[in-house]
Coordinates of C-alpha atoms in Angstrom, one line a residue:
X24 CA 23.4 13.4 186.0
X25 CA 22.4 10.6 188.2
X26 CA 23.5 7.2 187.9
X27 CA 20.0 6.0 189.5
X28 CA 17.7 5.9 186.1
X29 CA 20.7 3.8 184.4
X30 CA 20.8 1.7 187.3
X31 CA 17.0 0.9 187.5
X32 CA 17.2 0.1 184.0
X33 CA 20.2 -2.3 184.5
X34 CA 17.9 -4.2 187.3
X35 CA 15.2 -4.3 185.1
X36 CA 16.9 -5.7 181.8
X37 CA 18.3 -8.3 184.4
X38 CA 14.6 -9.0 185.5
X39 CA 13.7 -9.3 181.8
X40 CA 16.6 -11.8 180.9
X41 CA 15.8 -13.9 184.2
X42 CA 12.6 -13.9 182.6
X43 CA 13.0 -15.0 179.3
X44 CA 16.0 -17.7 181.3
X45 CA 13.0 -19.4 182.9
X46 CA 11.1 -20.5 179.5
X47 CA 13.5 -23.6 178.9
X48 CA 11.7 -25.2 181.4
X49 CA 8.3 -24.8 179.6
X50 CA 6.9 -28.0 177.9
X51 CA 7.0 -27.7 174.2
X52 CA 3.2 -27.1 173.6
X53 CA 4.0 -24.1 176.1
X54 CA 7.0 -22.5 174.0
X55 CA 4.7 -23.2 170.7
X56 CA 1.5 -21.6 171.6
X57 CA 3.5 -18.5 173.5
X58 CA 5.4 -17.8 169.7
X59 CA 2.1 -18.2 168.1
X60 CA 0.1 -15.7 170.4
X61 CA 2.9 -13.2 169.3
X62 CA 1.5 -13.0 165.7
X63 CA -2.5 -14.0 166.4
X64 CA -2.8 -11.6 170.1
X65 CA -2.0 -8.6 168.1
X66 CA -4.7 -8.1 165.2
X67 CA -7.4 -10.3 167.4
X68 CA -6.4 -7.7 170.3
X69 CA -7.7 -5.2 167.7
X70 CA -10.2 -7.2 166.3
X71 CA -12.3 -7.5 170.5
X72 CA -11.2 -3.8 170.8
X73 CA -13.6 -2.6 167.6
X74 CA -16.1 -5.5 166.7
X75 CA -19.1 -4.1 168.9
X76 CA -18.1 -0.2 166.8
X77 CA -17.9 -2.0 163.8
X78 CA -22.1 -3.5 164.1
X79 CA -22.8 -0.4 165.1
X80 CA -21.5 1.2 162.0
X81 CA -23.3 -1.3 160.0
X82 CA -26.8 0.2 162.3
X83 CA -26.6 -2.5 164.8
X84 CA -28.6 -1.4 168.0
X85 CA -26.6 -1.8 171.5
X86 CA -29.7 -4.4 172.0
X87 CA -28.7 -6.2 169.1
X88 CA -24.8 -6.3 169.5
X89 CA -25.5 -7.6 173.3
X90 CA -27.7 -10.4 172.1
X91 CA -24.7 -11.2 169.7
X92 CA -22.4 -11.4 172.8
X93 CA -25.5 -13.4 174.3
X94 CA -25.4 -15.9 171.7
X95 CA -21.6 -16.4 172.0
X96 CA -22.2 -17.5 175.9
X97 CA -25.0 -19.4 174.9
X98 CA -23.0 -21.7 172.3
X99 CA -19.6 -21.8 175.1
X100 CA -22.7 -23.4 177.9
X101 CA -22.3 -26.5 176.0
X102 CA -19.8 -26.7 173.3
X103 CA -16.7 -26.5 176.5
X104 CA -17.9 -30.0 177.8
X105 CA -18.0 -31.8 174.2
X106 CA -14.7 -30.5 173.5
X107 CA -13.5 -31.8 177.2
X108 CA -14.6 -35.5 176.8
X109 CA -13.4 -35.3 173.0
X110 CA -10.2 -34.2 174.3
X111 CA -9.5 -37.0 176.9
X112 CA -10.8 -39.5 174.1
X113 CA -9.0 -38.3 170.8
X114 CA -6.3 -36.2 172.1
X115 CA -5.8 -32.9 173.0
X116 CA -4.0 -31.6 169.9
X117 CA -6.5 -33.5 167.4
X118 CA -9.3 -32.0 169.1
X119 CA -7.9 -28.7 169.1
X120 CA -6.7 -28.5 166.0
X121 CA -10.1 -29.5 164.0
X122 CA -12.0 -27.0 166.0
X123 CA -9.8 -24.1 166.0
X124 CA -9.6 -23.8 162.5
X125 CA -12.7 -23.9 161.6
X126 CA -14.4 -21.7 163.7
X127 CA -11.7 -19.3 163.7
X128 CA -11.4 -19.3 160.1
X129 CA -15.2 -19.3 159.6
X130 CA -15.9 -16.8 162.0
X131 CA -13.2 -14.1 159.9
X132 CA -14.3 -14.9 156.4
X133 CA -18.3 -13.8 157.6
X134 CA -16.8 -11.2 159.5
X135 CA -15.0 -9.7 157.0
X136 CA -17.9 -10.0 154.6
X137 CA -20.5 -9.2 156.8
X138 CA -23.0 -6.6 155.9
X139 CA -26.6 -7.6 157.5
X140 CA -27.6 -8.7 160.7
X141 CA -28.2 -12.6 159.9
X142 CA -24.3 -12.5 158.6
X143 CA -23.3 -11.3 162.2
X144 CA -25.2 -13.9 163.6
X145 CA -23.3 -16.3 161.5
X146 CA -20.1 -15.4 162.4
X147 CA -21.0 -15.7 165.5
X148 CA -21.9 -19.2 165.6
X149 CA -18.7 -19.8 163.9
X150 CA -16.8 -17.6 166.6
X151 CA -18.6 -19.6 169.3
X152 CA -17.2 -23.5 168.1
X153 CA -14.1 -22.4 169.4
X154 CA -15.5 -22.5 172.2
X155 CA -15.6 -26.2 171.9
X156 CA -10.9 -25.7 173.0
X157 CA -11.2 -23.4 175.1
X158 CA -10.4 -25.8 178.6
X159 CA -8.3 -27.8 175.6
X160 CA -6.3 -25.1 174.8
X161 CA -5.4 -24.0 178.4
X162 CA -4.7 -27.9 179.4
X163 CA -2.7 -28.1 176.5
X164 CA -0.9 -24.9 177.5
X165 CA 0.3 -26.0 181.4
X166 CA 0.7 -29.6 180.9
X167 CA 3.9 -31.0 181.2
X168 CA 5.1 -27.8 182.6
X169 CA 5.6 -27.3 186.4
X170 CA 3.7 -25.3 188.4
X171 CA 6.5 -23.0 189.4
X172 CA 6.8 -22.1 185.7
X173 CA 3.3 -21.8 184.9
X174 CA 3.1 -17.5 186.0
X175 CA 5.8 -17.3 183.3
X176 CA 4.0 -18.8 180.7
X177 CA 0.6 -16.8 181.7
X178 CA 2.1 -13.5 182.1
X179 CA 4.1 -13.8 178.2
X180 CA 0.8 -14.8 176.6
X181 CA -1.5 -11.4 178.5
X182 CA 1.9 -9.6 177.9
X183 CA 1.2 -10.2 174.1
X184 CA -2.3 -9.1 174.0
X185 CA -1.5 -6.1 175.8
X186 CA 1.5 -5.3 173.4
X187 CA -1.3 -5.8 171.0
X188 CA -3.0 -2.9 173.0
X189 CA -0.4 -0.8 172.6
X190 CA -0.3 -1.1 168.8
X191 CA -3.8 -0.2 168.9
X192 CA -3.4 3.1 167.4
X193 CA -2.3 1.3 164.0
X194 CA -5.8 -0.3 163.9
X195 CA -6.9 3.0 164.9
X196 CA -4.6 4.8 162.1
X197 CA -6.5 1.9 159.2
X198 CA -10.5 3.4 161.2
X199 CA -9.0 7.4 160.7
X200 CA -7.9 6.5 157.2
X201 CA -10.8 4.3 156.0
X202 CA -13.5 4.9 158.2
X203 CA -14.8 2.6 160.4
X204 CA -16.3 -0.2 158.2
X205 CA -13.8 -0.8 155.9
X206 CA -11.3 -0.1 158.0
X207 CA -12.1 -2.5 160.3
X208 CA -12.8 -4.8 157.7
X209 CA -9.2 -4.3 157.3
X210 CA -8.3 -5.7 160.5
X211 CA -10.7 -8.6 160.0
X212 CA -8.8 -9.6 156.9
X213 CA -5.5 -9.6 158.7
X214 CA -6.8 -11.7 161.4
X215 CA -7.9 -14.1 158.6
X216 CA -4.5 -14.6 157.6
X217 CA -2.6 -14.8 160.5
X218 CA -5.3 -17.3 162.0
X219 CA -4.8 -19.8 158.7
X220 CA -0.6 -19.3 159.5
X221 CA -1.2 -19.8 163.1
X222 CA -3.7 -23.2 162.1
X223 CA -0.5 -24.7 160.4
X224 CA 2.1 -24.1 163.0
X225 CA -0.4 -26.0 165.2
X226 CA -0.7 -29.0 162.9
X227 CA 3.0 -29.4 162.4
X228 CA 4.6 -28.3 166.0
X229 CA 2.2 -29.7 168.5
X230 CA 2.3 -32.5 170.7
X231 CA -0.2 -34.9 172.6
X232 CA 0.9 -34.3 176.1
X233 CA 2.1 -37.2 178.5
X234 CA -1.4 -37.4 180.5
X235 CA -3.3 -36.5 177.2
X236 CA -1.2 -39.7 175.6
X237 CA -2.7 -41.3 178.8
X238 CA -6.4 -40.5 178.7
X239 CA -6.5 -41.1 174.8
X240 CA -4.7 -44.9 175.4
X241 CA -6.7 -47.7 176.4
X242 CA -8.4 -48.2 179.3
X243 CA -6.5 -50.9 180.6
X244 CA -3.5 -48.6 180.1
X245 CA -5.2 -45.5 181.7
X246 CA -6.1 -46.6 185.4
X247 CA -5.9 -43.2 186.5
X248 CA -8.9 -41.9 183.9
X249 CA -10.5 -38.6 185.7
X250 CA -14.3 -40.1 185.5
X251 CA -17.1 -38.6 184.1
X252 CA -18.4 -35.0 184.0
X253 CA -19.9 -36.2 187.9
X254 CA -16.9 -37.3 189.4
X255 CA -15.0 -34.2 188.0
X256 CA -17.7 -31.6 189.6
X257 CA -17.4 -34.0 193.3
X258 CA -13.4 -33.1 193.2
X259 CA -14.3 -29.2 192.9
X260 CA -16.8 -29.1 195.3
X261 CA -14.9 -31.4 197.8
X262 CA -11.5 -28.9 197.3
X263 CA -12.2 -25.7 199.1
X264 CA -9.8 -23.7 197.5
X265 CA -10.4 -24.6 194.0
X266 CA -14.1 -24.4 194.5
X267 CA -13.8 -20.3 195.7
X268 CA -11.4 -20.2 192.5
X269 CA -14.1 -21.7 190.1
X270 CA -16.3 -18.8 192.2
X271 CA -14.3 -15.9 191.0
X272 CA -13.5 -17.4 187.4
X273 CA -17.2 -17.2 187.2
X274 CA -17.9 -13.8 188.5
X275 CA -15.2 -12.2 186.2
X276 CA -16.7 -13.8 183.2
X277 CA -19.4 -11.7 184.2
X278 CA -17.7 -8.8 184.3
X279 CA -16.1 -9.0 181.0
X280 CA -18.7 -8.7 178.5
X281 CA -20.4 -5.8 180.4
X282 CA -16.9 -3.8 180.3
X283 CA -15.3 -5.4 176.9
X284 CA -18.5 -5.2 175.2
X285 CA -19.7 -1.9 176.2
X286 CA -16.8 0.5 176.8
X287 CA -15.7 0.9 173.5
X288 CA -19.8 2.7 172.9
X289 CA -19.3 4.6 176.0
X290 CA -15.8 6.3 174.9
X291 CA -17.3 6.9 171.5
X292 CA -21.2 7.9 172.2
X293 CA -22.3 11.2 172.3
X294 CA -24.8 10.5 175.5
X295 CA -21.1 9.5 177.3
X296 CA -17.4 10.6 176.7
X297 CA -17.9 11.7 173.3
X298 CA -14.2 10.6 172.1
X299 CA -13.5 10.5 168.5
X300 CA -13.4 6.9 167.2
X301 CA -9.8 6.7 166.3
X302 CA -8.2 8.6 169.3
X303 CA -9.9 6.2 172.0
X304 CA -7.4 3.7 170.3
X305 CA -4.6 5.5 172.7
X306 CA -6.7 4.4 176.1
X307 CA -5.3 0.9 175.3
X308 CA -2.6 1.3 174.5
X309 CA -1.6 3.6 177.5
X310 CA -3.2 1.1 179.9
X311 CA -1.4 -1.9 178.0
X312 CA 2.2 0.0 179.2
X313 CA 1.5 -0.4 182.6
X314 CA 0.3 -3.9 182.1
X315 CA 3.4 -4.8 180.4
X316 CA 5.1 -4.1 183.0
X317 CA 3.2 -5.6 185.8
X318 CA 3.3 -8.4 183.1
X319 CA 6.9 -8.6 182.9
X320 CA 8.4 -7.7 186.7
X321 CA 6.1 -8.6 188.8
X322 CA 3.6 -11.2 187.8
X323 CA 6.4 -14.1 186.8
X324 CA 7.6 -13.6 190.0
X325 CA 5.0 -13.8 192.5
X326 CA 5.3 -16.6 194.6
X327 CA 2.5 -19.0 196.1
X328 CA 2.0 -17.0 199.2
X329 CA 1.6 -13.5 197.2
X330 CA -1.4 -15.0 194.4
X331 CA -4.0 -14.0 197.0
X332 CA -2.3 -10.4 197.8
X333 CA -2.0 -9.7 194.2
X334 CA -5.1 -11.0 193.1
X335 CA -7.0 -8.6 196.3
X336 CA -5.1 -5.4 195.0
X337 CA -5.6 -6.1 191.4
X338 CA -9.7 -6.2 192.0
X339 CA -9.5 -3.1 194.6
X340 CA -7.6 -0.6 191.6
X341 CA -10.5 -2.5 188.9
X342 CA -12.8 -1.3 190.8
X343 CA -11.6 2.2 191.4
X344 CA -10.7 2.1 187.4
X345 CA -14.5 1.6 186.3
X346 CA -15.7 4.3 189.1
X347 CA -13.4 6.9 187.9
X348 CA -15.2 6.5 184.1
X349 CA -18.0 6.8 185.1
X350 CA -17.3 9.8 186.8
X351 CA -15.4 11.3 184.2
X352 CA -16.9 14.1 182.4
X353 CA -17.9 14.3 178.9
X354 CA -14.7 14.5 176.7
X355 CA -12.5 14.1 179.3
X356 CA -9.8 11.9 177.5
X357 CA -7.1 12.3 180.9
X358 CA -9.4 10.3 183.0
X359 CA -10.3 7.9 180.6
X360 CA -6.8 7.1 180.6
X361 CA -6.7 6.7 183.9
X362 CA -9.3 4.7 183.4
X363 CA -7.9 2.3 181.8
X364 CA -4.9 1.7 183.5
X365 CA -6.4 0.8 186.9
X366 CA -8.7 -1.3 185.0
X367 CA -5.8 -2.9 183.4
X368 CA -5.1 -4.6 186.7
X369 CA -8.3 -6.1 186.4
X370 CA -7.5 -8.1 183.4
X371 CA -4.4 -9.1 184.6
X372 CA -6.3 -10.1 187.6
X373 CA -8.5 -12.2 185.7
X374 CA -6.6 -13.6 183.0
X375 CA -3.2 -14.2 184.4
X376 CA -3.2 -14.4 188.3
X377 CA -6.4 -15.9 189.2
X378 CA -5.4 -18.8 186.1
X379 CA -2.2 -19.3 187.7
X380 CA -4.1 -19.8 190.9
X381 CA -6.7 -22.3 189.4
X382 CA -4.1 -23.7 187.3
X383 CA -2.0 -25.0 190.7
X384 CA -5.3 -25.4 192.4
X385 CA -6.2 -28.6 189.9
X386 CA -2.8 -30.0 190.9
X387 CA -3.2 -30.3 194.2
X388 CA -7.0 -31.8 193.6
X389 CA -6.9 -34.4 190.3
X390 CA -4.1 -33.1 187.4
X391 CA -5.8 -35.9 185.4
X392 CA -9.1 -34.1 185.8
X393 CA -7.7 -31.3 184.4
X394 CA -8.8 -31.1 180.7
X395 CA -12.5 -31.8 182.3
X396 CA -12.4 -29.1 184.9
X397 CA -11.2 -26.4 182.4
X398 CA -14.1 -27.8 180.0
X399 CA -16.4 -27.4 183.0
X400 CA -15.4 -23.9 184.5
X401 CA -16.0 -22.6 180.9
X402 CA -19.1 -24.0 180.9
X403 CA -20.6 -22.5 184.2
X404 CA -18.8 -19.0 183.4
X405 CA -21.5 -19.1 180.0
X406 CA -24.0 -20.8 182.0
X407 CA -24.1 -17.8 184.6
X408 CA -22.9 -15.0 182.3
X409 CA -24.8 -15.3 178.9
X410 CA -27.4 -13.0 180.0
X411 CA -24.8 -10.5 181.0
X412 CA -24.3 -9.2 177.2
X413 CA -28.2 -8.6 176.7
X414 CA -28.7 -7.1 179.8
X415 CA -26.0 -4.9 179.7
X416 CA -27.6 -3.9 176.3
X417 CA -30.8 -3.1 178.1
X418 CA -28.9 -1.3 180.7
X419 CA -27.0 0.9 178.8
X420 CA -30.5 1.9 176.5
X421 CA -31.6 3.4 180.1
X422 CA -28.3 5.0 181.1
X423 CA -24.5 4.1 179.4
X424 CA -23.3 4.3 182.8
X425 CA -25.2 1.1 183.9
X426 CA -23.1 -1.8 182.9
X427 CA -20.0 0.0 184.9
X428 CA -22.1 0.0 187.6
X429 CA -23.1 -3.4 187.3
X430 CA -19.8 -4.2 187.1
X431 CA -18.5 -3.1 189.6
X432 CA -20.7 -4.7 192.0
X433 CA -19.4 -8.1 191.0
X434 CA -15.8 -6.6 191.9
X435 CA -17.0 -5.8 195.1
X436 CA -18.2 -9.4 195.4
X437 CA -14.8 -10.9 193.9
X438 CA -12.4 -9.0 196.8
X439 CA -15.0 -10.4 199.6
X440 CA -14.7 -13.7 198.4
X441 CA -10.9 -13.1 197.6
X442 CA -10.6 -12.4 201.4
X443 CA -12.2 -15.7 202.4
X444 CA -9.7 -17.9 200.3

């Protein structure tokens, strides 16, 4: 037999444990909130995968569950900005804590009872006050780590949602066994507990970072304040780069409802792939393998000169991922696979690279303006997306194919503007 496989594996365990090497030099907020995305990014993984099936098993119109979405981008508009001042004025981890828990926990208990439409909407409004952390949470996350350690700490938090992809066929397993409703209601009760453990590992392992200790001091002792909402929005627009970045962070938050919302219909509806409910749980977990590993070899290592390369190719095989569904035939499980793992590079695209990117970005502009820009670049993402859900809704009514189509389009956009960084 050849030695070759054992020697690949060899290099790749060494890659692993270089990896795993590099998180001493992660600030402690870092190291906390990756150990706490291992138990919540599993069952919430599950939780985005079936939520629009689960409203439509309760008789929920693809209209209705796109206004849902709708309503979620509505409430992150405004709610990012509050919880950026609040932030820089109370502390990072006091803000976070307070709104986290609530609107997570919320959110799960109406979920998990949910039976009519005005319940749905009411989890919803609790879902959408966590909105209020979401710059807080990523500030939290990168400060007082340096930059070069940053892909590290990006790449082991998607890794963990996308393990939680592969484990998707348990959730799926708990739909087969249960049928949808109360299966899934299932996996909203198990995100209800691990959300109230997760709440309490915040409260007692957290710390106010250095610039957060900073900001939340007097102002005599905090000279270098970042300025108002105005002043933060002049350093974007003045900084090339992180401008074009706050450009594509705001086209892929179009994307994502249109795909995330609407894909798990199109596997399922009869009009599209036809795909029994609990098999289409193996699309992500075969596109979360390759992910992994792009997640685990390659992204942590990419230096500064590579983002832009990695980011171009991951939008180029996004784009070929949503053409090639929905091209695919009716019942054509193969290339819905397929499917899925070039539009796996997508995500990683968005949620891992192109933060990395943004992440440096803010250094090299105002790292004191950094809760404020997060809070901001949440902001315009639902200011310019919140339609997106609706229409999407109205798209798919005229053909299921529409939303991928739409979507696409912005990728298109996204590796023109990627080529102009």
């Amino acid at each position: 037999m050849s030695p070759m496989p054992g020697f690949l594996i060899v290099i790749l365990m060494e890659r692993v444990t270089r990896n795993f090497a590099n998180a001493k030099h992660w600030g402690r907020n870092a190291k906390v909130f990756v150990l706490t995305e291992v138990a919540w990014g599993i069952p919430f993984s599950w939780f985005f995968f079936y939520q629009a099936i689960f409203m439509r098993s309760l008789g929920m119109s693809e209209v209705f569950i796109g206004f849902s979405m709708m309503l979620l981008l509505i409430l992150q508009i405004f709610l990012p900005i509050l919880g950026g001042s609040l932030a820089d004025k109370f502390g990072r981890k006091r803000v976070l804590v307070v709104f986290d828990t609530v609107g997570w926990i919320g959110a799960m208990v109406m979920w998990l009872v949910a039976r009519e439409p005005w319940q749905i909407v009411v989890a919803i409004l609790f879902q959408g006050l966590t909105a209020t952390i979401l710059g807080v949470w990523e500030t939290l996350l990168v400060e007082d780590t340096e930059p070069a350690y940053r892909a590290g700490i990006y790449s082991f938090i998607q890794a963990i949602y996308i393990f939680g992809g592969i484990l998707t066929p348990i959730a799926g397993a708990a739909i087969f066994l249960y049928g949808i409703e109360q299966g899934c209601r299932y996996l909203f009760l198990t995100a209800l507990l691990v959300t109230a453990a997760v709440s309490t590992i915040y409260q007692i392992y957290l710390r106010e970072s250095k610039i957060g200790k900073i900001l939340s001091s007097s102002e005599e002792e905090s000279p270098k304040a970042s300025g108002g909402y105005t002043q933060t929005l002049k350093t974007v627009t003045r900084h090339r780069k992180l401008l074009m970045l706050f450009g594509l962070t705001i086209i892929g938050a179009i994307q994502n409802p249109l795909v995330n919302t609407y894909k798990p219909l199109y596997l399922t509806d009869s009009k599209a792939l036809a795909l029994d409910e609990g098999v289409i749980s193996i699309i992500p977990m075969a596109s979360s393998i390759s992910s992994l590993i792009a997640l685990s070899f390659i992204v942590p290592r990419l230096k500064n000169g590579h983002i832009e390369k990695a980011l171009l190719f991951s939008y180029v095989c996004g784009f070929f991922g949503l053409i090639t569904l929905v091209m695919a035939p009716r019942g054509s499980l193969v290339l819905a696979i397929l499917s899925g793992i070039l539009d796996s590079a997508r995500v990683i695209a968005v949620t891992s690279i192109l933060r990395v990117f943004f992440a440096n970005a803010i250094d090299e502009a105002n790292p004191f303006a950094r809760a404020k820009i997060m809070s901001l670049i949440t902001t315009f993402s639902a200011l310019v997306s919140w339609p997106a859900p609706l229409l999407g809704g109205y798209l798919y009514a005229v053909s299921p194919t529409l939303p991928f189509v739409l979507a696409a389009t912005f990728l298109v956009l996204s590796i023109s503007l990627t080529l102009k960084i």
